[in-house]
Amino acid sequence: MVPSSRPKRMRRGPVEPKMRRVQPLEKDSVSGEYKLPARVGILTVHSLGRVVPLPTYHNDRYIWPPGFKVSRTYLSMVDPNTNTSYTCSVEENGEQGPRFRVVAEDCPDQPIIANSATGVWTAIVKRANEIRHRDHSNSASGPDYYGFTHATIAKMIQDLPGTENCINYVWQKFGVMHQRTAAGVAAAAQKKLTNLEIMGSANKRPPPLHQQDRDDFTIMEHPEEQIAAAAAAAAAAATHPVKIETQQQEPIRLIQMQQSSATDT
């Protein structure tokens, strides 16, 4: 188990709740529960767990329900050239508070366990940087990596039965975003996920394209089509040298013909 401090309990002073916009999610028509698994940003929510109303299982900002489980892609801790999928879960651990467990798909027999989400993800980031010989700070925001800071996931947890019994938790206000806005958010999340899987960073930009390829690339609406367009552009680029060689041969032939005519005269 990774040594770490317990999650922070309370902020100083009151927290004024603000309206937070969430993406629309399907619910079961009978039970009223969210249909899972559900993609939220670059995370996939598999289970929301259950609320434990003890003060050690929540603070004013977050609730940590045992049984909560999400998965996400991040740098591998064992292979410096690949990424892998990480499953993040919250476990019940008596009155002392929850335990946070993360299991990497490429090394499932080496789970990372800590007393806080930040503790467990700091250990993962450190290991991932070490095998890549990166001189980074190794700092990580556990609530971000677990998805607790994501408005949609926060609402899904707040909607669980028993939340009203969490005495320190400040009830948050949520509003569902418009469909067009939600589509834009989903497209941006898919782009980040694609960048993460291909280049190891959600915010790293792909290499620049030629102007014509860029124009063809940007008119695409969906990331899947963008990837296909980029592949087609790369295939087309492979044929350009042949075309250039053919175009350059014509002036050479013309000069040779002119020189031959001058000799004849």
PDB file of C-alpha atoms in Angstrom:
ATOM      1  CA  MET A   1       0.000   0.000   0.000  1.00  0.00           C
ATOM      2  CA  VAL A   2       1.288   3.434  -0.953  1.00  0.00           C
ATOM      3  CA  PRO A   3       1.867   5.721   2.076  1.00  0.00           C
ATOM      4  CA  SER A   4      -0.406   8.744   1.762  1.00  0.00           C
ATOM      5  CA  SER A   5      -2.455  11.092   3.845  1.00  0.00           C
ATOM      6  CA  ARG A   6      -6.205  10.921   4.090  1.00  0.00           C
ATOM      7  CA  PRO A   7      -8.303  13.065   1.716  1.00  0.00           C
ATOM      8  CA  LYS A   8      -8.806  16.635   2.798  1.00  0.00           C
ATOM      9  CA  ARG A   9     -11.913  16.982   4.876  1.00  0.00           C
ATOM     10  CA  MET A  10     -13.188  20.547   4.837  1.00  0.00           C
ATOM     11  CA  ARG A  11     -12.361  23.883   3.328  1.00  0.00           C
ATOM     12  CA  ARG A  12     -12.167  26.958   5.489  1.00  0.00           C
ATOM     13  CA  GLY A  13     -15.269  29.069   5.126  1.00  0.00           C
ATOM     14  CA  PRO A  14     -18.514  28.311   3.268  1.00  0.00           C
ATOM     15  CA  VAL A  15     -18.526  27.153  -0.341  1.00  0.00           C
ATOM     16  CA  GLU A  16     -21.010  28.971  -2.544  1.00  0.00           C
ATOM     17  CA  PRO A  17     -22.492  26.457  -5.002  1.00  0.00           C
ATOM     18  CA  LYS A  18     -22.547  27.528  -8.648  1.00  0.00           C
ATOM     19  CA  MET A  19     -24.503  26.109 -11.539  1.00  0.00           C
ATOM     20  CA  ARG A  20     -22.492  23.401 -13.291  1.00  0.00           C
ATOM     21  CA  ARG A  21     -23.407  22.124 -16.735  1.00  0.00           C
ATOM     22  CA  VAL A  22     -23.502  18.368 -17.312  1.00  0.00           C
ATOM     23  CA  GLN A  23     -23.848  16.214 -20.392  1.00  0.00           C
ATOM     24  CA  PRO A  24     -27.166  14.418 -20.920  1.00  0.00           C
ATOM     25  CA  LEU A  25     -27.065  10.738 -19.915  1.00  0.00           C
ATOM     26  CA  GLU A  26     -29.602   7.981 -20.368  1.00  0.00           C
ATOM     27  CA  LYS A  27     -31.483   6.568 -17.396  1.00  0.00           C
ATOM     28  CA  ASP A  28     -33.366   3.317 -17.026  1.00  0.00           C
ATOM     29  CA  SER A  29     -37.078   3.979 -17.522  1.00  0.00           C
ATOM     30  CA  VAL A  30     -38.023   1.619 -14.680  1.00  0.00           C
ATOM     31  CA  SER A  31     -35.363   2.057 -11.985  1.00  0.00           C
ATOM     32  CA  GLY A  32     -34.437   5.644 -12.837  1.00  0.00           C
ATOM     33  CA  GLU A  33     -30.744   4.740 -12.484  1.00  0.00           C
ATOM     34  CA  TYR A  34     -28.089   5.789 -14.965  1.00  0.00           C
ATOM     35  CA  LYS A  35     -27.363   3.318 -17.735  1.00  0.00           C
ATOM     36  CA  LEU A  36     -23.815   2.063 -17.304  1.00  0.00           C
ATOM     37  CA  PRO A  37     -21.169   1.854 -18.574  1.00  0.00           C
ATOM     38  CA  ALA A  38     -21.269   5.480 -19.715  1.00  0.00           C
ATOM     39  CA  ARG A  39     -18.563   7.524 -21.433  1.00  0.00           C
ATOM     40  CA  VAL A  40     -17.944  10.820 -19.627  1.00  0.00           C
ATOM     41  CA  GLY A  41     -15.105  12.848 -21.117  1.00  0.00           C
ATOM     42  CA  ILE A  42     -12.050  10.587 -21.380  1.00  0.00           C
ATOM     43  CA  LEU A  43     -13.412   8.338 -18.601  1.00  0.00           C
ATOM     44  CA  THR A  44     -15.767   5.381 -18.723  1.00  0.00           C
ATOM     45  CA  VAL A  45     -18.019   5.034 -15.670  1.00  0.00           C
ATOM     46  CA  HIS A  46     -18.683   1.382 -14.843  1.00  0.00           C
ATOM     47  CA  SER A  47     -20.242   1.681 -11.386  1.00  0.00           C
ATOM     48  CA  LEU A  48     -21.296   4.505  -9.073  1.00  0.00           C
ATOM     49  CA  GLY A  49     -21.181   2.468  -5.874  1.00  0.00           C
ATOM     50  CA  ARG A  50     -23.190   3.354  -2.782  1.00  0.00           C
ATOM     51  CA  VAL A  51     -23.095   6.244  -0.362  1.00  0.00           C
ATOM     52  CA  VAL A  52     -21.670   5.674   3.111  1.00  0.00           C
ATOM     53  CA  PRO A  53     -22.856   8.661   5.206  1.00  0.00           C
ATOM     54  CA  LEU A  54     -19.869   8.597   7.577  1.00  0.00           C
ATOM     55  CA  PRO A  55     -17.873  11.869   7.681  1.00  0.00           C
ATOM     56  CA  THR A  56     -14.731  10.014   6.536  1.00  0.00           C
ATOM     57  CA  TYR A  57     -16.369   9.129   3.202  1.00  0.00           C
ATOM     58  CA  HIS A  58     -17.018  12.676   2.021  1.00  0.00           C
ATOM     59  CA  ASN A  59     -16.039  16.308   2.455  1.00  0.00           C
ATOM     60  CA  ASP A  60     -17.681  19.526   1.324  1.00  0.00           C
ATOM     61  CA  ARG A  61     -16.644  18.994  -2.313  1.00  0.00           C
ATOM     62  CA  TYR A  62     -16.613  15.251  -2.987  1.00  0.00           C
ATOM     63  CA  ILE A  63     -18.314  12.011  -2.018  1.00  0.00           C
ATOM     64  CA  TRP A  64     -16.277   8.778  -2.231  1.00  0.00           C
ATOM     65  CA  PRO A  65     -18.809   5.948  -2.584  1.00  0.00           C
ATOM     66  CA  PRO A  66     -17.441   2.399  -2.098  1.00  0.00           C
ATOM     67  CA  GLY A  67     -17.992   0.424  -5.277  1.00  0.00           C
ATOM     68  CA  PHE A  68     -17.358   3.447  -7.505  1.00  0.00           C
ATOM     69  CA  LYS A  69     -15.392   2.344 -10.574  1.00  0.00           C
ATOM     70  CA  VAL A  70     -14.121   4.145 -13.680  1.00  0.00           C
ATOM     71  CA  SER A  71     -11.516   3.356 -16.313  1.00  0.00           C
ATOM     72  CA  ARG A  72      -9.205   5.608 -18.329  1.00  0.00           C
ATOM     73  CA  THR A  73      -6.106   5.495 -20.521  1.00  0.00           C
ATOM     74  CA  TYR A  74      -2.712   6.621 -19.252  1.00  0.00           C
ATOM     75  CA  LEU A  75       1.002   5.926 -19.736  1.00  0.00           C
ATOM     76  CA  SER A  76       2.087   2.384 -18.897  1.00  0.00           C
ATOM     77  CA  MET A  77       4.175   1.832 -15.752  1.00  0.00           C
ATOM     78  CA  VAL A  78       6.000  -1.173 -17.269  1.00  0.00           C
ATOM     79  CA  ASP A  79       6.419  -0.343 -20.977  1.00  0.00           C
ATOM     80  CA  PRO A  80       7.836   3.106 -21.824  1.00  0.00           C
ATOM     81  CA  ASN A  81       6.534   2.897 -25.389  1.00  0.00           C
ATOM     82  CA  THR A  82       2.857   2.262 -24.740  1.00  0.00           C
ATOM     83  CA  ASN A  83      -0.239   3.392 -22.884  1.00  0.00           C
ATOM     84  CA  THR A  84      -2.618   1.143 -21.028  1.00  0.00           C
ATOM     85  CA  SER A  85      -6.062   1.156 -19.440  1.00  0.00           C
ATOM     86  CA  TYR A  86      -6.359   1.836 -15.706  1.00  0.00           C
ATOM     87  CA  THR A  87      -9.357   0.825 -13.610  1.00  0.00           C
ATOM     88  CA  CYS A  88      -9.890   3.133 -10.633  1.00  0.00           C
ATOM     89  CA  SER A  89     -12.109   2.033  -7.770  1.00  0.00           C
ATOM     90  CA  VAL A  90     -13.123   3.057  -4.254  1.00  0.00           C
ATOM     91  CA  GLU A  91     -13.262   0.448  -1.481  1.00  0.00           C
ATOM     92  CA  GLU A  92     -14.898   0.490   1.931  1.00  0.00           C
ATOM     93  CA  ASN A  93     -12.412   0.422   4.794  1.00  0.00           C
ATOM     94  CA  GLY A  94     -14.393   0.887   7.986  1.00  0.00           C
ATOM     95  CA  GLU A  95     -14.734   4.121   9.893  1.00  0.00           C
ATOM     96  CA  GLN A  96     -11.243   5.331   8.979  1.00  0.00           C
ATOM     97  CA  GLY A  97     -12.380   6.111   5.451  1.00  0.00           C
ATOM     98  CA  PRO A  98     -12.162   4.679   1.934  1.00  0.00           C
ATOM     99  CA  ARG A  99      -9.253   3.043   0.190  1.00  0.00           C
ATOM    100  CA  PHE A 100      -8.444   3.910  -3.404  1.00  0.00           C
ATOM    101  CA  ARG A 101      -7.283   1.123  -5.715  1.00  0.00           C
ATOM    102  CA  VAL A 102      -6.027   1.433  -9.303  1.00  0.00           C
ATOM    103  CA  VAL A 103      -5.207  -1.585 -11.468  1.00  0.00           C
ATOM    104  CA  ALA A 104      -3.324  -1.315 -14.769  1.00  0.00           C
ATOM    105  CA  GLU A 105      -4.432  -3.631 -17.547  1.00  0.00           C
ATOM    106  CA  ASP A 106      -0.845  -4.540 -18.469  1.00  0.00           C
ATOM    107  CA  CYS A 107       0.174  -5.440 -14.883  1.00  0.00           C
ATOM    108  CA  PRO A 108      -3.012  -6.559 -13.077  1.00  0.00           C
ATOM    109  CA  ASP A 109      -1.067  -8.353 -10.341  1.00  0.00           C
ATOM    110  CA  GLN A 110       0.442  -5.060  -9.114  1.00  0.00           C
ATOM    111  CA  PRO A 111      -2.473  -2.894  -7.882  1.00  0.00           C
ATOM    112  CA  ILE A 112      -1.712   0.541  -6.475  1.00  0.00           C
ATOM    113  CA  ILE A 113      -3.565   1.206  -3.210  1.00  0.00           C
ATOM    114  CA  ALA A 114      -3.586   4.342  -1.053  1.00  0.00           C
ATOM    115  CA  ASN A 115      -5.725   6.261   1.420  1.00  0.00           C
ATOM    116  CA  SER A 116      -6.462   9.009  -1.103  1.00  0.00           C
ATOM    117  CA  ALA A 117      -7.039   9.346  -4.837  1.00  0.00           C
ATOM    118  CA  THR A 118      -4.101  11.745  -5.052  1.00  0.00           C
ATOM    119  CA  GLY A 119      -1.810   9.312  -3.241  1.00  0.00           C
ATOM    120  CA  VAL A 120      -2.568   6.446  -5.588  1.00  0.00           C
ATOM    121  CA  TRP A 121      -2.244   8.488  -8.787  1.00  0.00           C
ATOM    122  CA  THR A 122       0.929  10.247  -7.654  1.00  0.00           C
ATOM    123  CA  ALA A 123       2.536   6.801  -7.345  1.00  0.00           C
ATOM    124  CA  ILE A 124       1.388   5.882 -10.870  1.00  0.00           C
ATOM    125  CA  VAL A 125       2.636   9.121 -12.428  1.00  0.00           C
ATOM    126  CA  LYS A 126       5.979   8.703 -10.669  1.00  0.00           C
ATOM    127  CA  ARG A 127       6.480   5.165 -11.963  1.00  0.00           C
ATOM    128  CA  ALA A 128       5.423   6.132 -15.485  1.00  0.00           C
ATOM    129  CA  ASN A 129       7.916   9.019 -15.497  1.00  0.00           C
ATOM    130  CA  GLU A 130      10.737   6.924 -14.042  1.00  0.00           C
ATOM    131  CA  ILE A 131      10.732   4.295 -16.790  1.00  0.00           C
ATOM    132  CA  ARG A 132      10.715   7.108 -19.376  1.00  0.00           C
ATOM    133  CA  HIS A 133      13.573   8.909 -17.578  1.00  0.00           C
ATOM    134  CA  ARG A 134      11.494  12.063 -17.241  1.00  0.00           C
ATOM    135  CA  ASP A 135      12.521  14.676 -14.714  1.00  0.00           C
ATOM    136  CA  HIS A 136       9.011  15.776 -13.768  1.00  0.00           C
ATOM    137  CA  SER A 137       7.433  16.838 -10.486  1.00  0.00           C
ATOM    138  CA  ASN A 138       5.266  13.672 -10.416  1.00  0.00           C
ATOM    139  CA  SER A 139       2.405  15.690  -8.987  1.00  0.00           C
ATOM    140  CA  ALA A 140      -1.105  14.472  -9.757  1.00  0.00           C
ATOM    141  CA  SER A 141      -4.635  15.507  -8.884  1.00  0.00           C
ATOM    142  CA  GLY A 142      -6.391  12.384  -7.703  1.00  0.00           C
ATOM    143  CA  PRO A 143      -9.908  13.862  -7.978  1.00  0.00           C
ATOM    144  CA  ASP A 144      -9.164  14.750 -11.623  1.00  0.00           C
ATOM    145  CA  TYR A 145      -7.840  11.310 -12.523  1.00  0.00           C
ATOM    146  CA  TYR A 146     -10.744   9.610 -10.763  1.00  0.00           C
ATOM    147  CA  GLY A 147     -13.270  11.953 -12.360  1.00  0.00           C
ATOM    148  CA  PHE A 148     -14.609  13.424  -9.104  1.00  0.00           C
ATOM    149  CA  THR A 149     -14.031  16.955 -10.425  1.00  0.00           C
ATOM    150  CA  HIS A 150     -16.018  16.265 -13.607  1.00  0.00           C
ATOM    151  CA  ALA A 151     -19.428  17.926 -13.326  1.00  0.00           C
ATOM    152  CA  THR A 152     -21.315  15.030 -14.917  1.00  0.00           C
ATOM    153  CA  ILE A 153     -19.735  12.423 -12.630  1.00  0.00           C
ATOM    154  CA  ALA A 154     -20.277  14.683  -9.614  1.00  0.00           C
ATOM    155  CA  LYS A 155     -23.987  14.854 -10.455  1.00  0.00           C
ATOM    156  CA  MET A 156     -24.201  11.091 -10.976  1.00  0.00           C
ATOM    157  CA  ILE A 157     -22.752  10.554  -7.493  1.00  0.00           C
ATOM    158  CA  GLN A 158     -24.918  13.279  -5.950  1.00  0.00           C
ATOM    159  CA  ASP A 159     -28.010  11.541  -7.378  1.00  0.00           C
ATOM    160  CA  LEU A 160     -27.238   8.352  -5.416  1.00  0.00           C
ATOM    161  CA  PRO A 161     -29.560   7.453  -2.523  1.00  0.00           C
ATOM    162  CA  GLY A 162     -28.234   8.580   0.846  1.00  0.00           C
ATOM    163  CA  THR A 163     -26.383  11.673  -0.335  1.00  0.00           C
ATOM    164  CA  GLU A 164     -28.681  13.822   1.773  1.00  0.00           C
ATOM    165  CA  ASN A 165     -27.188  12.161   4.869  1.00  0.00           C
ATOM    166  CA  CYS A 166     -23.658  13.368   4.112  1.00  0.00           C
ATOM    167  CA  ILE A 167     -23.633  16.210   6.635  1.00  0.00           C
ATOM    168  CA  ASN A 168     -20.455  17.954   5.448  1.00  0.00           C
ATOM    169  CA  TYR A 169     -21.189  17.783   1.732  1.00  0.00           C
ATOM    170  CA  VAL A 170     -22.332  21.019   0.088  1.00  0.00           C
ATOM    171  CA  TRP A 171     -25.181  20.242  -2.281  1.00  0.00           C
ATOM    172  CA  GLN A 172     -24.293  21.341  -5.821  1.00  0.00           C
ATOM    173  CA  LYS A 173     -26.472  22.838  -8.542  1.00  0.00           C
ATOM    174  CA  PHE A 174     -26.451  21.196 -11.965  1.00  0.00           C
ATOM    175  CA  GLY A 175     -28.082  21.937 -15.295  1.00  0.00           C
ATOM    176  CA  VAL A 176     -28.109  19.794 -18.421  1.00  0.00           C
ATOM    177  CA  MET A 177     -26.258  21.414 -21.326  1.00  0.00           C
ATOM    178  CA  HIS A 178     -27.872  21.897 -24.727  1.00  0.00           C
ATOM    179  CA  GLN A 179     -27.562  19.011 -27.183  1.00  0.00           C
ATOM    180  CA  ARG A 180     -25.297  20.963 -29.544  1.00  0.00           C
ATOM    181  CA  THR A 181     -22.994  21.937 -26.673  1.00  0.00           C
ATOM    182  CA  ALA A 182     -22.956  18.351 -25.433  1.00  0.00           C
ATOM    183  CA  ALA A 183     -21.986  17.134 -28.914  1.00  0.00           C
ATOM    184  CA  GLY A 184     -19.099  19.616 -29.003  1.00  0.00           C
ATOM    185  CA  VAL A 185     -17.924  18.536 -25.564  1.00  0.00           C
ATOM    186  CA  ALA A 186     -18.084  14.868 -26.584  1.00  0.00           C
ATOM    187  CA  ALA A 187     -16.098  15.580 -29.770  1.00  0.00           C
ATOM    188  CA  ALA A 188     -13.430  17.453 -27.798  1.00  0.00           C
ATOM    189  CA  ALA A 189     -13.217  14.587 -25.294  1.00  0.00           C
ATOM    190  CA  GLN A 190     -12.850  12.072 -28.127  1.00  0.00           C
ATOM    191  CA  LYS A 191     -10.057  14.177 -29.616  1.00  0.00           C
ATOM    192  CA  LYS A 192      -8.254  14.234 -26.257  1.00  0.00           C
ATOM    193  CA  LEU A 193      -8.692  10.488 -25.916  1.00  0.00           C
ATOM    194  CA  THR A 194      -7.294   9.934 -29.415  1.00  0.00           C
ATOM    195  CA  ASN A 195      -4.312  12.194 -28.674  1.00  0.00           C
ATOM    196  CA  LEU A 196      -3.719  10.335 -25.415  1.00  0.00           C
ATOM    197  CA  GLU A 197      -3.799   6.931 -27.086  1.00  0.00           C
ATOM    198  CA  ILE A 198      -1.596   7.951 -30.037  1.00  0.00           C
ATOM    199  CA  MET A 199       0.806  10.497 -28.539  1.00  0.00           C
ATOM    200  CA  GLY A 200       0.660   9.844 -24.796  1.00  0.00           C
ATOM    201  CA  SER A 201      -0.828  13.246 -23.957  1.00  0.00           C
ATOM    202  CA  ALA A 202      -4.438  14.400 -24.028  1.00  0.00           C
ATOM    203  CA  ASN A 203      -3.407  17.986 -24.882  1.00  0.00           C
ATOM    204  CA  LYS A 204      -0.544  17.306 -27.282  1.00  0.00           C
ATOM    205  CA  ARG A 205      -1.300  18.486 -30.814  1.00  0.00           C
ATOM    206  CA  PRO A 206      -0.676  16.323 -33.875  1.00  0.00           C
ATOM    207  CA  PRO A 207       2.024  17.410 -36.375  1.00  0.00           C
ATOM    208  CA  PRO A 208       0.974  20.140 -38.863  1.00  0.00           C
ATOM    209  CA  LEU A 209      -0.503  19.099 -42.204  1.00  0.00           C
ATOM    210  CA  HIS A 210      -0.055  20.614 -45.665  1.00  0.00           C
ATOM    211  CA  GLN A 211      -2.632  23.307 -46.408  1.00  0.00           C
ATOM    212  CA  GLN A 212      -4.803  21.161 -48.687  1.00  0.00           C
ATOM    213  CA  ASP A 213      -4.662  18.249 -46.258  1.00  0.00           C
ATOM    214  CA  ARG A 214      -5.490  20.632 -43.412  1.00  0.00           C
ATOM    215  CA  ASP A 215      -8.544  21.912 -45.278  1.00  0.00           C
ATOM    216  CA  ASP A 216      -9.737  18.366 -45.916  1.00  0.00           C
ATOM    217  CA  PHE A 217      -9.030  17.491 -42.281  1.00  0.00           C
ATOM    218  CA  THR A 218     -10.924  20.349 -40.649  1.00  0.00           C
ATOM    219  CA  ILE A 219     -14.164  19.933 -42.597  1.00  0.00           C
ATOM    220  CA  MET A 220     -14.710  16.542 -41.015  1.00  0.00           C
ATOM    221  CA  GLU A 221     -17.249  16.574 -38.206  1.00  0.00           C
ATOM    222  CA  HIS A 222     -16.311  13.396 -36.341  1.00  0.00           C
ATOM    223  CA  PRO A 223     -12.889  12.393 -35.011  1.00  0.00           C
ATOM    224  CA  GLU A 224     -13.197   8.946 -36.618  1.00  0.00           C
ATOM    225  CA  GLU A 225     -13.482  10.629 -40.026  1.00  0.00           C
ATOM    226  CA  GLN A 226     -10.554  12.900 -39.191  1.00  0.00           C
ATOM    227  CA  ILE A 227      -8.347   9.905 -38.494  1.00  0.00           C
ATOM    228  CA  ALA A 228      -9.438   8.258 -41.764  1.00  0.00           C
ATOM    229  CA  ALA A 229      -8.777  11.505 -43.653  1.00  0.00           C
ATOM    230  CA  ALA A 230      -5.293  11.794 -42.176  1.00  0.00           C
ATOM    231  CA  ALA A 231      -4.530   8.210 -43.216  1.00  0.00           C
ATOM    232  CA  ALA A 232      -5.778   8.903 -46.744  1.00  0.00           C
ATOM    233  CA  ALA A 233      -3.647  12.062 -46.916  1.00  0.00           C
ATOM    234  CA  ALA A 234      -0.582  10.098 -45.867  1.00  0.00           C
ATOM    235  CA  ALA A 235      -1.266   7.480 -48.534  1.00  0.00           C
ATOM    236  CA  ALA A 236      -1.713  10.186 -51.164  1.00  0.00           C
ATOM    237  CA  ALA A 237       1.527  11.846 -50.116  1.00  0.00           C
ATOM    238  CA  ALA A 238       3.379   8.628 -50.889  1.00  0.00           C
ATOM    239  CA  THR A 239       2.392   8.951 -54.548  1.00  0.00           C
ATOM    240  CA  HIS A 240       3.440  12.616 -54.909  1.00  0.00           C
ATOM    241  CA  PRO A 241       7.109  11.909 -55.759  1.00  0.00           C
ATOM    242  CA  VAL A 242       6.016   9.802 -58.748  1.00  0.00           C
ATOM    243  CA  LYS A 243       3.855  12.624 -60.070  1.00  0.00           C
ATOM    244  CA  ILE A 244       6.589  15.204 -59.576  1.00  0.00           C
ATOM    245  CA  GLU A 245       9.097  13.051 -61.428  1.00  0.00           C
ATOM    246  CA  THR A 246       6.680  12.689 -64.343  1.00  0.00           C
ATOM    247  CA  GLN A 247       6.052  16.444 -64.453  1.00  0.00           C
ATOM    248  CA  GLN A 248       9.764  17.234 -64.379  1.00  0.00           C
ATOM    249  CA  GLN A 249      10.554  14.932 -67.308  1.00  0.00           C
ATOM    250  CA  GLU A 250       8.468  16.975 -69.789  1.00  0.00           C
ATOM    251  CA  PRO A 251      10.661  20.155 -69.769  1.00  0.00           C
ATOM    252  CA  ILE A 252      13.781  17.978 -70.139  1.00  0.00           C
ATOM    253  CA  ARG A 253      12.358  16.286 -73.218  1.00  0.00           C
ATOM    254  CA  LEU A 254      11.379  19.685 -74.695  1.00  0.00           C
ATOM    255  CA  ILE A 255      14.925  21.037 -74.260  1.00  0.00           C
ATOM    256  CA  GLN A 256      16.382  17.941 -75.839  1.00  0.00           C
ATOM    257  CA  MET A 257      14.070  18.333 -78.854  1.00  0.00           C
ATOM    258  CA  GLN A 258      15.027  22.016 -79.245  1.00  0.00           C
ATOM    259  CA  GLN A 259      18.731  21.152 -79.098  1.00  0.00           C
ATOM    260  CA  SER A 260      18.261  18.420 -81.704  1.00  0.00           C
ATOM    261  CA  SER A 261      16.434  20.850 -84.050  1.00  0.00           C
ATOM    262  CA  ALA A 262      19.192  23.428 -83.711  1.00  0.00           C
ATOM    263  CA  THR A 263      21.800  20.800 -84.632  1.00  0.00           C
ATOM    264  CA  ASP A 264      19.855  19.716 -87.699  1.00  0.00           C
ATOM    265  CA  THR A 265      19.624  23.304 -88.952  1.00  0.00           C
TER     266      THR A 265
END
